[in-house]
Amino acid sequence: MLTGKKIVLAVTGSIAAYKSCELLRLLIKRGAEVRVIMTEAAQRFVTPLTFEALGAQTVYTGDWDQHQSAIPHIDATKDASLLLVAPATANILAKAAQGMADDILSAAILAARCPVAYAPAMNTYMWHNQATQRNVTQLTQDGALFLGPASGEQACGDIGSGRMLEPEEILEALKGAFSPRLLDRCRVLITAGPTYEPIDPVRGITNRSSGKQGYAIAKAAALAGAEVTLVSGPTNLKTPAGVRRIDVTTAQEMYDTVMREVSQHEIFISVAAVADWRVANSSEHKLKKEFSGAPEIIFEENPDILASVAALENAPYCVGFAAETDNLIDNARAKLYRKHVPLIVANLVSDAMNQDTNTVVFVERDAATPLTKATKEHVAQELIAKIAQEVN
Ligand code: PMT
């Protein structure tokens, strides 16, 4: 993804500047050519020599005399693929939002013809301040990409959002800057993971879905420019960057959440392994074997979320999944007709559930297209490309 890309890494005055050294190293390791711009304040935390020693092609500082060119702020980004400001302080966000050009970096941002991405780093109260949020909104409207910030303990001891993403996380988030925007601003609703149906307060019925396939699809959709809402059953997975996640436990909660959210979305992808039945006689108290022996469990059917969404008057474009143990295509196509959806992604339980890879077939009314075994991330990208083709 980064091979041959010309990236300008701009460093501003934050304690997180030390992480930019590692970021530079990782960018170069992934094949990028990197130039560095440092503000004066950044040079109080790390030196230009550090970046030179780590392999930066050029390090631009505010010292105009030092540069061979009279226009370093223009040369720096001339043929660049991306200008990445990391760390980005509240000060540089304010200057960039106003179009100021009173130092080498703000001038370079103003002159940049390439995309600009910011990895903010500041105290949490500074981040949440209305002025900063106004600047972020302005820059986003102007087309800038924001990577983070992360939440957690800060150098000053405060806790909250404002921490710069870790270098590896920035690289991951950067994929968005270089991915084709196949679903630009399209609103996509995705369900993922298992559901959990309680028998009593300590026991329940669930399945082996890890959520990996659904989360990979949420990530691929976000990288393709979509606004993604992920309705997730219980999993241990991290929310992909830029994805809005709503946690649910039971199939009924998943149904209620999806039906509340769906009208705001143009695409619905139902990846969750939803329990078909719930326990009708679940107990409020822990069942005791001493008193009641083996419990008699009575099941009642859960609502079918995918079929309900597909039946709506203004239904979004719906994609279902089918996890089967046999007769993969026939069973998947039967679901396609029963639930009235144009596309079912069919996979065998043994290939898919709780695995890192998947082998899927795109089943439509009159076609079945098998994909070769691949990582769930790759399957997700193929699915997003397929959906983009269908909806556009
Ligand atoms: O989570 P992973 O470990 O990564 O595994 C991925 C997966 C195997 C869970 C995923 O690839 C998958 O196949 N998901 C669908 C699993 C399933 O149980 O499908 P189904 O045949 O029961 O249901 C068919 C479709 O209807 C699915 O889109 C399902 O989300 C939907 N459904 C089912 C029942 C119900 N009450 N409501 C629904 O919306």
Coordinates of N, CA and C and ligand atoms in Angstrom, one line a residue, residues 191 193 208-214 270-276 302-307 319-324 335 339 345 347 352-355 358 376, ligand 1:
T191 N -24.6 -6.0 11.0 CA -24.6 -6.8 12.2 C -23.5 -7.8 12.2
G193 N -21.1 -10.9 14.9 CA -20.9 -11.6 16.1 C -22.1 -12.5 16.4
R208 N -20.6 -20.0 18.1 CA -19.2 -19.8 18.1 C -18.7 -18.7 17.2
S209 N -19.6 -17.8 16.7 CA -19.2 -16.7 15.9 C -18.3 -15.8 16.7
S210 N -17.2 -15.4 16.1 CA -16.2 -14.5 16.8 C -16.5 -13.0 16.5
G211 N -17.2 -12.8 15.4 CA -17.4 -11.4 15.0 C -16.4 -10.9 14.0
K212 N -15.3 -11.8 13.7 CA -14.2 -11.3 12.9 C -14.7 -11.0 11.5
Q213 N -15.5 -11.8 10.9 CA -15.9 -11.5 9.5 C -16.7 -10.2 9.4
G214 N -17.6 -10.0 10.4 CA -18.5 -8.8 10.4 C -17.6 -7.5 10.7
S270 N -26.0 -8.3 6.9 CA -26.4 -9.1 8.0 C -25.4 -10.2 8.2
V271 N -24.3 -10.0 9.0 CA -23.3 -11.0 9.1 C -23.5 -11.8 10.4
A272 N -24.3 -11.2 11.3 CA -24.4 -11.8 12.7 C -25.0 -13.2 12.6
A273 N -24.5 -14.1 13.5 CA -25.1 -15.4 13.7 C -26.1 -15.2 14.8
V274 N -27.4 -15.0 14.3 CA -28.4 -14.6 15.2 C -29.1 -15.9 15.7
A275 N -29.4 -16.0 17.0 CA -30.1 -17.2 17.5 C -31.5 -17.2 16.9
D276 N -31.9 -18.3 16.4 CA -33.2 -18.5 15.8 C -34.3 -18.6 16.9
N302 N -37.2 -16.2 17.6 CA -36.8 -14.8 17.5 C -37.3 -14.2 16.2
P303 N -37.4 -12.9 16.1 CA -37.7 -12.3 14.8 C -36.6 -12.5 13.9
D304 N -36.9 -12.6 12.6 CA -35.8 -12.6 11.6 C -35.5 -11.2 11.1
I305 N -34.3 -10.8 11.5 CA -33.9 -9.4 11.3 C -33.8 -9.1 9.8
L306 N -33.0 -9.9 9.2 CA -32.8 -9.7 7.7 C -34.1 -9.6 6.9
A307 N -34.9 -10.7 7.2 CA -36.2 -10.7 6.4 C -37.0 -9.5 6.7
V319 N -27.8 -7.5 2.1 CA -26.9 -8.6 1.9 C -27.0 -9.6 3.1
G320 N -27.3 -10.8 2.9 CA -27.3 -11.8 3.9 C -26.1 -12.7 3.9
F321 N -25.9 -13.5 5.0 CA -24.9 -14.5 5.0 C -25.6 -15.8 5.2
A322 N -25.0 -16.9 4.9 CA -25.5 -18.2 5.2 C -24.4 -19.1 5.7
A323 N -24.4 -19.6 6.9 CA -23.4 -20.5 7.4 C -24.0 -21.9 7.4
E324 N -23.5 -22.8 6.6 CA -24.1 -24.1 6.3 C -23.1 -25.2 6.7
K335 N -32.3 -19.4 1.1 CA -32.4 -18.3 2.1 C -32.6 -17.0 1.3
K339 N -35.8 -14.9 2.2 CA -35.7 -13.6 2.9 C -35.8 -12.4 1.9
V345 N -24.0 -14.3 1.0 CA -22.6 -14.7 1.0 C -22.7 -16.1 1.8
N347 N -21.0 -19.5 3.3 CA -19.8 -20.1 3.8 C -20.1 -21.3 4.6
A352 N -15.5 -21.0 8.3 CA -15.7 -19.6 8.6 C -15.7 -19.3 10.1
M353 N -16.5 -20.1 10.9 CA -16.7 -19.7 12.2 C -15.5 -19.7 13.1
N354 N -15.2 -18.5 13.7 CA -14.1 -18.4 14.6 C -12.7 -18.6 13.9
Q355 N -12.7 -18.5 12.6 CA -11.4 -18.6 11.8 C -10.9 -17.3 11.4
N358 N -11.5 -17.3 5.4 CA -12.9 -17.7 5.0 C -12.9 -18.1 3.5
K376 N -10.1 -12.9 6.2 CA -11.5 -12.3 6.3 C -11.4 -10.8 5.9
Ligands
PMT1 O1 -18.1 -14.3 13.3 P1 -17.0 -15.2 12.6 O2 -16.4 -16.1 13.6 O3 -16.1 -14.4 11.8 O4 -17.9 -16.1 11.6 C1 -18.5 -15.6 10.5 C2 -19.9 -16.2 10.3 C3 -19.8 -17.7 10.0 C4 -20.8 -16.0 11.5 C5 -20.5 -15.4 9.1 O5 -19.7 -15.6 8.0 C6 -21.9 -16.0 8.7 O6 -22.0 -16.9 7.9 N1 -23.0 -15.4 9.3 C7 -24.4 -15.8 9.2 C8 -24.5 -17.0 10.2 C9 -25.9 -17.7 10.2 O7 -26.1 -18.3 11.2 O8 -26.6 -17.5 9.2 P2 -28.2 -18.1 9.1 O9 -28.2 -19.1 8.1 O10 -28.7 -18.5 10.4 O11 -29.0 -16.8 8.7 C10 -29.1 -16.3 7.4 C11 -29.1 -14.8 7.4 O12 -30.2 -14.3 8.2 C12 -27.8 -14.2 8.0 O13 -27.5 -13.1 7.3 C13 -28.3 -13.8 9.4 O14 -27.6 -12.7 9.9 C14 -29.7 -13.5 9.2 N2 -30.6 -13.8 10.4 C15 -30.8 -15.0 10.9 C16 -31.7 -15.3 11.9 C17 -32.4 -14.2 12.4 N3 -33.2 -14.3 13.5 N4 -32.2 -12.9 12.0 C18 -31.3 -12.7 10.9 O15 -31.2 -11.6 10.5

